[in-house]
Amino acid sequence: MSISNKILKLIRKSEKLSIGMQLSPAMFWIVFFLLIPLGILVIYSFWEMVGTRLIPVWDLRNYVDVFTRVGGMYIRLFVKSLAMSALVTVGSIALAYPVAYFVSLRIEKYKYTWLILLMGPYLVCWVILVLGWKMVIGYSGLLNYLGQLLGLISEPMSWMWNNWWAVVFILIMGWAPWLVLPMFVSLEKIDKSLLEAAADLGAKPMKRFLRITLPLSSPGLLVATFFVLIPTFGEFVTPALAGGSRGVMYGNAIDASFTSMMAWPFGSALSIFLMIISLIVATILIRIVGLEKLMESL
Amino acid sequence: MLRYIFRDIGEKGFKFYFFLFIAVIYLPLVLLVVFSFNDSILMGFPWRGFTLRWWEQFLHNPTALGVVKNSFIVASVAAVVSTALGLLAAFVLVRHIFRGKNLITYSIMLPMLFPGIVVGISILIFLRSVLNIKLSLFTIMIGHILFSLPYVTLILMARLIGFDRSLEEAAYDLGASEFTTFRRITLPLIMPGIFVALFIAFTISLEDVVIAHFLAGAQATIPVFVYGQLRRWSGLPMVMAISAFMIMIMAVLLIISLISARRRY
C-alpha cells in the first residue's frame, strides 16, 4: 500500500518535472526578453538622462512631461494617433467584410485557394508596401499620371501624399487583405439553414443580413479589430515614409526619443503610456471574444 | 420583375467588388516589380523603356547581397527556434492540467498584445544598458523568436487539440515505447502543423521592420535596409530592385502554400 503510494507520488513528481522542463524554454524567453525588459522600461520611465548617463531620480516628471511638454504636443499626438487607428480599423474592416462574405457565401469551389491569394499582399513587408503605394498615389504615381494623361488634372495632386490621409489610406489597404480571414472564419460557422428559415418566413435579404449574418459574425469583427488596432497604435514606419511632417504619429515620437534624441526616460514614459492603453483595449477585446475564438481565427 | 433585376445587379456588384479588391491590393506590388525595370533614375511614371541596370546594381552590390543573406539567416534561425519552443509548450498546455496553466498560456500570448515598437524598445534598452550586449544579427533573432512565439504556439495548440489520442494509446497497447510512438505516430500527424508554424515564423521574421529596426546593429535585414534607404530617399532605383526581389520571394511562398492547399482542400 505505502509502496504503491510512494510510486504514485514519484510519478506525479516526475510528471510535474517534465511539465516544467517542457515549458521552461518558452517561459525563459518570455521572462528574460519580454517581462524583465518591460520592467526596466518601467524603471527608466522614473529616471532621468544627463548626456548619455542614466540617473535614478525616481520622480514622475517624465509622465508629467507626456502631458505638458511642448504645450501638450505629445498628448495631442496621442489623441490624433488614436483617432487615426480607429479610422484605419473601421476602414479596413469595411473594405474586407464584403470580400469575406463573398468568399464564404458565394464561392463554392476552391475557397481556400482564394483566401490564400487574398492574404498574399500581407506577406510583403510594410516598407515595400508603402513604396508600392507611392507608385499608385505618389507625386509621380499611377493616379497622377493617368489624370494628367486624360486631361482631368493639370498638375499632380499633391494632397495625396505626405499627410495623415496618405498614412491612413495605406494602413487601411495594407490591413484589409489580412482581415478577410478572421471574418471568413466566423461567417463560415453560421448555420446556413438559419438563413433559409428566415427566407421561408418572409424576411427580405437586407433584414436577413442585419438580423442573422451580421450579429453571428460579430466575433470575427472583434478579432479583426484586435488584429488592427493594437499594431496601429504604435505605428511609426508608414508615417515616417508617407506622412511627411503633418502625418507624424505617436509611434514616431517614441522612435525619435530612442534613436535620435537619446531621451530614454521620456521615451520610456511615452511607451508605458501607450502600453497601458493597448493593454486595456486588448483586455476588453479578449474578454468579449475569448481566447479560443482568437485561436480559431489563426 | 424589377426586384429580380435589382437582385441581379446586387449579385454582379458583389462579384465585381471581389475581383476589384484583389486587383487593387496587388496593384502596388505589380507596379513595383514592373518599374524596377524602368530606364529612369526617378521612381515612378512615365515608363521610359526597359533596363536591367538596377537589378545589376543590386546583384553587384556587396552590401545589398549581404543584407539578403542576413535576412535569410535570421528568418531561418528564428523560425526553427520559435517552433521548437512553441512545440514543447503546446504539448504541455494541451495535454496536461496543472496549476497556473492559464497564467502560462496568457504569458506566452503576451508578445502579441503589445505594440511591436514597445517590444523592440524594451529589448533594446535591456540588451544595451543592462547586459551591455552589442547589437547584431543575434539580437534581431532574439526579438523575432519572442515575437513569433505566440503565433507558433497557437497554431500548434490548435493542431494538437484536434489530435486523436487513441492512435497513441493503440501504439502503446501494441508494445511501442514512448519514443517510438512519438516518432512513428505523433510526429507524422502533427508535421503539417509544424510546417505551418515554421512558415509563419519565417514570414514574420522576413517581413518584420519594427523590431529589427531597433535591434539591428551594423548588419541589417532587407526591410531595415530598405527603410533606411527610403528615409533618406537615396539609391532609389536599386531599392526598387530589392523590393521587387522581395515581392518575388513572397510570390514563391504564396505559390507553395497554394499548391499545398490544393492538395488538402
Coordinates of C-alpha atoms in Angstrom, one line a residue:
Chain A
M1 CA 0.0 0.0 0.0
S2 CA 2.6 2.5 1.1
I3 CA 4.9 1.4 -1.6
S4 CA 2.3 1.9 -4.4
N5 CA 1.5 5.3 -2.9
K6 CA 5.2 6.3 -3.0
I7 CA 5.4 5.2 -6.6
L8 CA 2.3 7.2 -7.4
K9 CA 3.8 10.2 -5.8
L10 CA 7.0 9.7 -7.7
I11 CA 5.2 9.5 -11.0
R12 CA 3.3 12.7 -10.1
K13 CA 6.5 14.4 -9.2
S14 CA 8.2 13.3 -12.5
E15 CA 5.2 14.5 -14.4
K16 CA 5.5 17.9 -12.8
L17 CA 9.2 17.9 -13.6
S18 CA 8.6 17.1 -17.2
I19 CA 5.9 19.8 -17.5
G20 CA 8.3 22.3 -16.0
M21 CA 11.1 21.2 -18.3
Q22 CA 9.0 21.4 -21.4
L23 CA 7.6 24.8 -20.5
S24 CA 10.9 26.4 -19.3
P25 CA 12.4 27.3 -22.7
A26 CA 9.4 29.3 -23.8
M27 CA 8.9 30.8 -20.4
F28 CA 12.6 31.7 -20.2
W29 CA 12.2 33.6 -23.4
I30 CA 9.1 35.4 -22.2
V31 CA 10.5 36.3 -18.8
F32 CA 14.0 37.2 -19.9
F33 CA 13.3 39.0 -23.2
L34 CA 9.8 40.4 -22.5
L35 CA 8.9 40.8 -18.8
I36 CA 12.3 41.8 -17.5
P37 CA 12.9 44.3 -20.3
L38 CA 9.4 45.7 -19.7
G39 CA 10.2 46.1 -16.1
I40 CA 13.4 48.0 -17.0
L41 CA 11.3 50.2 -19.3
V42 CA 9.0 51.0 -16.3
I43 CA 12.0 51.7 -14.0
Y44 CA 13.7 54.0 -16.6
S45 CA 10.5 56.0 -17.0
F46 CA 11.1 57.3 -13.4
W47 CA 14.7 58.1 -14.1
E48 CA 16.5 60.9 -15.9
M49 CA 19.1 61.1 -18.5
V50 CA 22.0 63.6 -18.5
G51 CA 24.0 63.3 -21.6
T52 CA 24.3 59.5 -22.2
R53 CA 24.1 58.6 -18.4
L54 CA 21.0 57.4 -16.8
I55 CA 20.4 58.8 -13.3
P56 CA 18.0 57.3 -10.9
V57 CA 15.9 60.2 -9.6
W58 CA 12.6 58.4 -9.1
D59 CA 10.1 61.1 -9.9
L60 CA 7.1 61.4 -12.1
R61 CA 8.5 64.2 -14.2
N62 CA 8.6 62.2 -17.4
Y63 CA 4.9 61.3 -17.1
V64 CA 4.0 65.0 -16.4
D65 CA 6.1 65.8 -19.5
V66 CA 4.0 63.4 -21.6
F67 CA 1.0 65.7 -20.9
T68 CA 2.8 69.1 -20.8
R69 CA 6.0 69.1 -22.9
V70 CA 5.9 71.5 -25.9
G71 CA 2.5 72.7 -24.9
G72 CA 0.9 69.3 -24.8
M73 CA 2.1 68.3 -28.2
Y74 CA 2.6 64.7 -27.2
I75 CA -0.8 64.1 -25.8
R76 CA -2.4 65.8 -28.8
L77 CA -0.3 63.5 -31.0
F78 CA -1.5 60.5 -28.9
V79 CA -5.2 61.5 -29.4
K80 CA -4.6 62.0 -33.1
S81 CA -3.0 58.6 -33.4
L82 CA -5.9 57.1 -31.5
A83 CA -8.3 58.7 -34.0
M84 CA -6.2 57.5 -36.9
S85 CA -6.1 53.9 -35.6
A86 CA -9.9 53.9 -35.1
L87 CA -10.3 55.2 -38.7
V88 CA -7.9 52.5 -40.0
T89 CA -9.8 49.8 -38.1
V90 CA -13.2 50.8 -39.3
G91 CA -12.0 51.4 -42.9
S92 CA -10.1 48.2 -43.3
I93 CA -12.9 46.1 -41.8
A94 CA -15.5 47.8 -44.0
L95 CA -13.4 47.0 -47.1
A96 CA -12.7 43.4 -46.1
Y97 CA -16.1 42.4 -44.8
P98 CA -17.9 42.1 -48.2
V99 CA -14.9 40.1 -49.5
A100 CA -15.1 37.7 -46.6
Y101 CA -18.9 37.5 -47.1
F102 CA -18.4 36.8 -50.8
V103 CA -15.9 34.0 -50.3
S104 CA -17.9 32.4 -47.5
L105 CA -21.4 32.6 -49.0
R106 CA -21.0 32.9 -52.8
I107 CA -17.9 30.9 -53.7
E108 CA -18.3 27.2 -53.7
K109 CA -15.1 25.8 -55.2
Y110 CA -11.5 26.4 -54.0
K111 CA -12.5 28.7 -51.2
Y112 CA -9.1 28.3 -49.5
T113 CA -7.2 29.0 -52.7
W114 CA -8.9 32.3 -52.9
L115 CA -8.3 33.0 -49.3
I116 CA -4.5 32.4 -49.6
L117 CA -4.5 34.6 -52.7
L118 CA -6.3 37.3 -50.8
M119 CA -3.7 37.2 -48.0
G120 CA -0.7 37.4 -50.4
P121 CA 0.0 41.2 -50.2
Y122 CA 0.1 40.9 -46.4
L123 CA 3.1 38.7 -46.7
V124 CA 5.1 41.6 -48.1
C125 CA 6.7 43.8 -45.5
W126 CA 5.2 47.2 -44.8
V127 CA 8.2 49.2 -46.1
I128 CA 7.8 47.7 -49.5
L129 CA 4.0 48.1 -49.4
V130 CA 4.4 51.8 -48.7
L131 CA 6.8 52.1 -51.6
G132 CA 4.3 50.3 -53.8
W133 CA 1.5 52.6 -52.8
K134 CA 3.8 55.5 -53.6
M135 CA 3.8 54.2 -57.2
V136 CA 0.0 54.5 -57.1
I137 CA -0.9 57.6 -55.1
G138 CA 2.5 59.4 -55.0
Y139 CA 3.5 62.5 -56.9
S140 CA 4.7 60.6 -59.9
G141 CA 2.3 57.7 -59.3
L142 CA -0.3 56.0 -61.4
L143 CA -3.2 58.2 -60.5
N144 CA -1.5 61.4 -61.1
Y145 CA -0.1 60.1 -64.4
L146 CA -3.4 58.8 -65.7
G147 CA -5.1 62.0 -64.5
Q148 CA -2.7 64.2 -66.5
L149 CA -2.8 61.9 -69.5
L150 CA -6.6 62.0 -69.7
G151 CA -6.6 65.8 -69.0
L152 CA -8.6 65.5 -65.8
I153 CA -5.9 67.4 -63.8
S154 CA -3.4 70.0 -65.0
E155 CA -0.8 69.2 -62.4
P156 CA -0.1 66.3 -60.0
M157 CA -2.4 66.3 -56.9
S158 CA 0.0 66.9 -54.1
W159 CA -2.7 66.3 -51.4
M160 CA -2.4 62.6 -51.9
W161 CA 1.0 62.1 -50.4
N162 CA 2.9 63.3 -47.3
N163 CA 0.0 63.8 -45.0
W164 CA -2.1 61.9 -42.4
W165 CA -4.6 61.0 -45.1
A166 CA -1.9 59.0 -47.1
V167 CA -0.9 57.2 -43.9
V168 CA -4.5 56.2 -43.1
F169 CA -5.1 55.1 -46.7
I170 CA -2.0 52.9 -46.9
L171 CA -2.7 51.3 -43.5
I172 CA -6.3 50.5 -44.5
M173 CA -5.2 49.0 -47.8
G174 CA -2.4 47.1 -46.0
W175 CA -4.6 45.6 -43.3
A176 CA -7.7 44.8 -45.3
P177 CA -6.3 41.6 -47.0
W178 CA -5.3 40.1 -43.6
L179 CA -8.7 40.8 -42.1
V180 CA -10.6 38.7 -44.6
L181 CA -9.5 35.6 -42.8
P182 CA -10.9 36.1 -39.3
M183 CA -14.2 37.4 -40.6
F184 CA -14.4 34.5 -43.1
V185 CA -13.9 32.0 -40.2
S186 CA -16.8 33.4 -38.2
L187 CA -19.0 33.6 -41.4
E188 CA -18.3 30.0 -42.2
K189 CA -19.6 29.0 -38.8
I190 CA -23.0 30.4 -39.4
D191 CA -25.6 27.6 -39.8
K192 CA -26.9 28.3 -43.3
S193 CA -30.3 26.7 -42.5
L194 CA -31.0 29.8 -40.3
L195 CA -30.9 32.0 -43.4
E196 CA -33.2 29.6 -45.3
A197 CA -35.6 29.5 -42.4
A198 CA -35.7 33.3 -42.3
A199 CA -36.3 33.4 -46.0
D200 CA -39.1 30.9 -45.7
L201 CA -40.7 33.1 -43.0
G202 CA -40.6 36.0 -45.4
A203 CA -37.5 38.0 -44.3
K204 CA -36.0 40.2 -47.1
P205 CA -32.3 39.8 -47.9
M206 CA -31.4 43.0 -46.1
K207 CA -33.2 42.0 -43.0
R208 CA -31.7 38.5 -43.1
F209 CA -28.3 40.1 -43.2
L210 CA -28.9 42.6 -40.4
R211 CA -30.7 40.1 -38.1
I212 CA -28.7 36.9 -38.7
T213 CA -25.5 37.2 -40.6
L214 CA -24.1 40.4 -39.1
P215 CA -24.7 39.5 -35.4
L216 CA -23.5 36.0 -35.8
S217 CA -20.3 37.1 -37.5
S218 CA -19.5 39.7 -34.8
P219 CA -16.8 37.6 -33.2
G220 CA -14.9 37.8 -36.4
L221 CA -15.3 41.6 -36.4
L222 CA -13.9 41.8 -32.9
V223 CA -10.9 39.6 -33.7
A224 CA -10.2 41.8 -36.8
T225 CA -10.4 44.9 -34.6
F226 CA -7.9 43.2 -32.3
F227 CA -5.5 42.5 -35.1
V228 CA -5.5 46.0 -36.5
L229 CA -6.0 48.4 -33.6
I230 CA -3.0 47.4 -31.4
P231 CA -0.3 47.4 -34.0
T232 CA -1.6 50.6 -35.5
F233 CA -1.4 52.4 -32.1
G234 CA 2.4 52.1 -32.2
E235 CA 2.8 52.5 -36.0
F236 CA 5.8 54.6 -37.0
V237 CA 7.0 53.1 -40.3
T238 CA 4.2 54.2 -42.5
P239 CA 4.0 57.8 -41.1
A240 CA 7.8 58.1 -41.4
L241 CA 7.7 57.2 -45.1
A242 CA 4.3 58.6 -46.3
G243 CA 3.2 61.1 -43.7
G244 CA 5.6 64.0 -44.2
S245 CA 5.7 66.4 -41.3
R246 CA 1.9 66.6 -40.8
G247 CA 1.3 62.8 -40.8
V248 CA 3.5 62.0 -37.8
M249 CA 2.1 59.6 -35.3
Y250 CA 2.7 58.8 -31.6
G251 CA 5.0 55.9 -32.6
N252 CA 7.3 58.4 -34.3
A253 CA 7.7 60.3 -31.1
I254 CA 8.7 57.1 -29.3
D255 CA 11.1 56.1 -32.1
A256 CA 12.7 59.5 -32.1
S257 CA 13.3 59.6 -28.4
F258 CA 15.2 56.4 -28.5
T259 CA 17.0 56.5 -31.8
S260 CA 17.8 60.2 -32.5
M261 CA 17.1 62.2 -29.3
M262 CA 18.7 60.0 -26.7
A263 CA 15.8 60.7 -24.3
W264 CA 15.4 57.2 -23.0
P265 CA 13.5 58.0 -19.8
F266 CA 11.0 60.3 -21.6
G267 CA 10.6 57.7 -24.4
S268 CA 10.0 55.0 -21.7
A269 CA 7.2 57.1 -20.2
L270 CA 5.7 57.6 -23.7
S271 CA 5.9 53.8 -24.3
I272 CA 4.4 52.9 -20.9
F273 CA 1.5 55.2 -21.6
L274 CA 1.0 53.5 -25.0
M275 CA 1.3 50.1 -23.4
I276 CA -1.3 50.7 -20.7
I277 CA -3.8 52.0 -23.2
S278 CA -3.2 49.0 -25.5
L279 CA -3.4 46.5 -22.6
I280 CA -6.8 48.0 -21.6
V281 CA -8.1 47.7 -25.1
A282 CA -6.7 44.2 -25.5
T283 CA -8.2 43.0 -22.2
I284 CA -11.6 44.4 -23.1
L285 CA -11.5 42.7 -26.6
I286 CA -10.2 39.4 -25.2
R287 CA -13.0 39.5 -22.5
I288 CA -15.6 39.9 -25.2
V289 CA -14.1 37.5 -27.8
G290 CA -12.4 34.9 -25.6
L291 CA -9.0 33.4 -26.3
E292 CA -10.5 30.3 -28.1
K293 CA -12.1 32.4 -30.7
L294 CA -8.8 34.2 -31.3
M295 CA -7.1 30.9 -31.7
E296 CA -9.6 29.6 -34.2
S297 CA -9.0 32.6 -36.4
L298 CA -5.3 31.9 -36.8
Chain B
M1 CA -39.7 41.8 -62.1
L2 CA -37.9 45.0 -61.0
R3 CA -36.9 43.2 -57.8
Y4 CA -35.2 40.5 -59.7
I5 CA -33.3 42.9 -61.8
F6 CA -32.1 44.7 -58.7
R7 CA -31.0 41.5 -57.1
D8 CA -29.1 40.5 -60.2
I9 CA -27.3 43.9 -60.1
G10 CA -26.5 43.3 -56.5
E11 CA -25.0 39.9 -57.1
K12 CA -23.0 41.1 -60.0
G13 CA -21.8 44.1 -58.0
F14 CA -20.6 41.7 -55.3
K15 CA -18.6 39.7 -57.8
F16 CA -17.2 42.9 -59.3
Y17 CA -16.2 44.2 -55.9
F18 CA -14.5 41.0 -55.1
F19 CA -12.3 41.0 -58.2
L20 CA -11.7 44.7 -57.9
F21 CA -10.4 44.2 -54.3
I22 CA -8.0 41.5 -55.4
A23 CA -6.8 43.7 -58.3
V24 CA -6.3 46.8 -56.1
I25 CA -4.4 45.0 -53.4
Y26 CA -2.0 43.5 -55.9
L27 CA -1.7 46.7 -58.0
P28 CA 1.1 48.4 -56.0
L29 CA 3.2 45.2 -55.9
V30 CA 2.8 44.6 -59.7
L31 CA 3.8 48.2 -60.4
L32 CA 6.8 48.0 -58.2
V33 CA 8.1 44.9 -59.9
V34 CA 7.4 46.3 -63.4
F35 CA 9.0 49.7 -62.6
S36 CA 12.1 48.1 -61.2
F37 CA 12.9 47.6 -64.9
N38 CA 12.2 51.2 -65.8
D39 CA 15.0 53.1 -67.5
S40 CA 14.7 56.2 -65.3
I41 CA 16.7 57.4 -62.3
L42 CA 13.4 58.7 -60.8
M43 CA 11.0 56.3 -59.2
G44 CA 7.6 56.3 -60.9
F45 CA 5.8 57.2 -64.1
P46 CA 6.2 57.6 -67.0
W47 CA 7.7 54.5 -68.5
R48 CA 11.0 55.2 -70.3
G49 CA 12.0 51.9 -71.6
F50 CA 13.3 48.5 -70.3
T51 CA 16.6 48.2 -68.4
L52 CA 18.3 45.6 -66.2
R53 CA 20.6 48.3 -64.8
W54 CA 19.0 48.5 -61.4
W55 CA 19.0 44.7 -61.0
E56 CA 22.6 44.6 -62.0
Q57 CA 23.4 47.3 -59.4
F58 CA 21.6 45.3 -56.8
L59 CA 23.3 42.0 -57.7
H60 CA 26.7 43.6 -57.8
N61 CA 26.3 45.5 -54.5
P62 CA 28.0 43.5 -51.7
T63 CA 26.1 45.5 -49.0
A64 CA 22.7 44.6 -50.6
L65 CA 23.6 41.0 -51.1
G66 CA 24.9 40.7 -47.5
V67 CA 21.6 42.2 -46.3
V68 CA 19.7 39.5 -48.3
K69 CA 21.9 36.8 -46.7
N70 CA 21.3 38.3 -43.2
S71 CA 17.6 38.2 -43.7
F72 CA 17.5 34.6 -44.6
I73 CA 19.9 33.6 -41.7
V74 CA 17.8 35.5 -39.2
A75 CA 14.5 34.2 -40.5
S76 CA 15.6 30.5 -40.6
V77 CA 17.1 30.5 -37.1
A78 CA 14.1 32.4 -35.7
A79 CA 11.7 30.0 -37.3
V80 CA 13.4 26.9 -36.1
V81 CA 13.9 28.1 -32.5
S82 CA 10.5 29.6 -32.0
T83 CA 8.8 26.5 -33.5
A84 CA 10.8 24.3 -31.2
L85 CA 9.9 26.4 -28.1
G86 CA 6.3 26.6 -29.2
L87 CA 6.0 22.8 -29.8
L88 CA 7.3 21.9 -26.4
A89 CA 5.0 24.4 -24.7
A90 CA 2.0 23.5 -26.9
F91 CA 2.3 19.8 -25.9
V92 CA 2.1 20.6 -22.2
L93 CA -0.6 23.2 -22.5
V94 CA -2.9 20.9 -24.5
R95 CA -2.2 17.6 -22.8
H96 CA -1.8 18.4 -19.1
I97 CA -3.9 20.0 -16.5
F98 CA -1.9 21.8 -13.8
R99 CA -1.9 24.8 -11.6
G100 CA -1.1 28.1 -13.2
K101 CA -1.8 26.8 -16.7
N102 CA -4.0 29.8 -17.7
L103 CA -1.3 32.2 -16.4
I104 CA 1.3 30.5 -18.6
T105 CA -0.9 30.4 -21.6
Y106 CA -1.6 34.1 -21.3
S107 CA 2.0 35.0 -20.7
I108 CA 3.0 33.2 -23.9
M109 CA 0.4 35.2 -25.8
L110 CA 1.8 38.5 -24.3
P111 CA 4.1 39.4 -27.2
M112 CA 1.0 39.6 -29.4
L113 CA -0.7 42.0 -27.1
F114 CA 1.9 44.7 -27.1
P115 CA 2.7 47.0 -30.0
G116 CA 5.8 45.9 -31.7
I117 CA 7.5 49.2 -31.0
V118 CA 7.3 48.7 -27.2
V119 CA 8.6 45.1 -27.5
G120 CA 11.5 46.3 -29.7
I121 CA 12.4 49.2 -27.5
S122 CA 12.3 47.3 -24.2
I123 CA 14.6 44.6 -25.6
L124 CA 16.9 47.3 -26.9
I125 CA 17.4 49.1 -23.6
F126 CA 17.7 45.8 -21.7
L127 CA 20.4 44.5 -24.0
R128 CA 22.3 47.7 -24.3
S129 CA 22.1 49.2 -20.8
V130 CA 21.8 46.2 -18.6
L131 CA 23.6 43.3 -20.3
N132 CA 25.8 45.6 -22.4
I133 CA 25.5 43.3 -25.5
K134 CA 26.3 44.8 -28.8
L135 CA 23.5 44.8 -31.4
S136 CA 24.0 42.1 -34.1
L137 CA 22.0 39.6 -36.2
F138 CA 21.8 37.6 -33.0
T139 CA 19.8 40.3 -31.2
I140 CA 17.4 40.5 -34.1
M141 CA 16.9 36.8 -33.8
I142 CA 16.1 37.2 -30.1
G143 CA 13.3 39.7 -30.9
H144 CA 11.9 37.6 -33.7
I145 CA 11.7 34.4 -31.7
L146 CA 9.9 36.3 -29.0
F147 CA 7.5 37.9 -31.4
S148 CA 6.5 34.8 -33.4
L149 CA 6.2 32.6 -30.3
P150 CA 2.5 33.3 -29.6
Y151 CA 1.5 32.7 -33.2
V152 CA 3.5 29.4 -33.4
T153 CA 2.2 28.2 -30.1
L154 CA -1.4 28.9 -31.0
I155 CA -1.1 27.1 -34.4
L156 CA 0.4 24.1 -32.8
M157 CA -2.1 24.0 -29.9
A158 CA -4.9 24.1 -32.4
R159 CA -3.3 21.2 -34.3
L160 CA -2.9 19.2 -31.0
I161 CA -6.4 19.8 -29.8
G162 CA -7.8 18.1 -32.9
F163 CA -5.4 15.2 -32.4
D164 CA -6.9 11.7 -31.9
R165 CA -5.1 10.4 -28.9
S166 CA -6.5 6.9 -29.3
L167 CA -3.9 6.3 -32.0
E168 CA -1.1 6.8 -29.5
E169 CA -2.9 4.6 -27.0
A170 CA -3.2 1.9 -29.6
A171 CA 0.5 2.1 -30.3
Y172 CA 1.3 1.8 -26.5
D173 CA -1.1 -1.2 -26.3
L174 CA 0.8 -2.9 -29.2
G175 CA 4.0 -2.5 -27.2
A176 CA 5.6 0.6 -28.7
S177 CA 7.8 2.6 -26.5
E178 CA 7.1 6.2 -25.8
F179 CA 9.8 7.3 -28.2
T180 CA 8.7 5.0 -31.0
T181 CA 5.1 6.2 -30.5
F182 CA 6.3 9.8 -30.8
R183 CA 8.4 9.2 -33.8
R184 CA 6.0 6.9 -35.7
I185 CA 2.6 8.2 -34.7
T186 CA 2.6 11.7 -33.1
L187 CA 5.3 13.4 -35.2
P188 CA 3.9 12.4 -38.6
L189 CA 0.4 13.5 -37.5
I190 CA 1.5 17.0 -36.3
M191 CA 4.0 17.5 -39.1
P192 CA 1.6 19.7 -41.2
G193 CA 1.1 21.9 -38.1
I194 CA 4.9 22.2 -37.7
F195 CA 5.3 23.2 -41.3
V196 CA 2.7 25.9 -41.0
A197 CA 4.3 27.1 -37.8
L198 CA 7.8 27.3 -39.4
F199 CA 6.3 29.0 -42.5
I200 CA 4.5 31.6 -40.3
A201 CA 7.5 32.3 -38.1
F202 CA 9.8 32.5 -41.2
T203 CA 7.5 35.0 -42.8
I204 CA 7.1 37.1 -39.7
S205 CA 10.8 37.4 -39.4
L206 CA 11.5 38.0 -43.1
E207 CA 8.9 40.9 -43.2
D208 CA 9.4 42.5 -39.8
V209 CA 10.8 46.0 -39.8
V210 CA 9.6 47.3 -36.5
I211 CA 11.6 45.1 -34.1
A212 CA 14.5 44.7 -36.4
H213 CA 14.7 48.5 -36.7
F214 CA 15.6 48.7 -33.0
L215 CA 17.7 45.6 -32.7
A216 CA 19.8 45.7 -35.8
G217 CA 23.4 46.7 -35.4
A218 CA 25.8 47.3 -38.3
Q219 CA 24.3 44.3 -40.1
A220 CA 20.8 45.0 -41.4
T221 CA 18.0 42.8 -42.7
I222 CA 16.3 43.6 -46.0
P223 CA 13.3 45.6 -44.5
V224 CA 15.6 47.6 -42.3
F225 CA 18.0 48.3 -45.1
V226 CA 15.1 49.4 -47.4
Y227 CA 13.6 51.5 -44.7
G228 CA 16.9 53.3 -44.1
Q229 CA 17.4 54.0 -47.8
L230 CA 13.8 55.3 -48.2
R231 CA 14.1 57.6 -45.2
R232 CA 17.0 59.3 -46.9
W233 CA 15.3 58.8 -50.3
S234 CA 18.7 57.6 -51.7
G235 CA 19.7 54.9 -54.1
L236 CA 16.1 54.5 -55.1
P237 CA 16.2 52.5 -58.3
M238 CA 18.3 49.8 -56.6
V239 CA 15.9 49.8 -53.7
M240 CA 13.1 49.1 -56.2
A241 CA 15.0 46.1 -57.5
I242 CA 15.5 44.8 -53.9
S243 CA 11.8 45.3 -53.2
A244 CA 10.9 43.6 -56.4
F245 CA 13.1 40.7 -55.3
M246 CA 11.3 40.5 -52.0
I247 CA 7.9 40.5 -53.8
M248 CA 9.1 37.7 -55.9
I249 CA 10.1 35.7 -52.9
M250 CA 6.6 36.4 -51.5
A251 CA 5.1 35.1 -54.7
V252 CA 7.1 31.9 -54.5
L253 CA 6.0 31.4 -50.9
L254 CA 2.4 32.1 -51.9
I255 CA 2.6 29.6 -54.8
I256 CA 4.0 26.9 -52.4
S257 CA 1.1 27.4 -50.0
L258 CA -1.4 27.5 -52.8
I259 CA -0.2 24.1 -54.1
S260 CA -0.2 22.5 -50.6
A261 CA -3.7 24.0 -50.0
R262 CA -4.9 22.5 -53.3
R263 CA -3.7 19.1 -52.2
R264 CA -5.5 19.3 -48.9
Y265 CA -8.8 21.0 -49.7

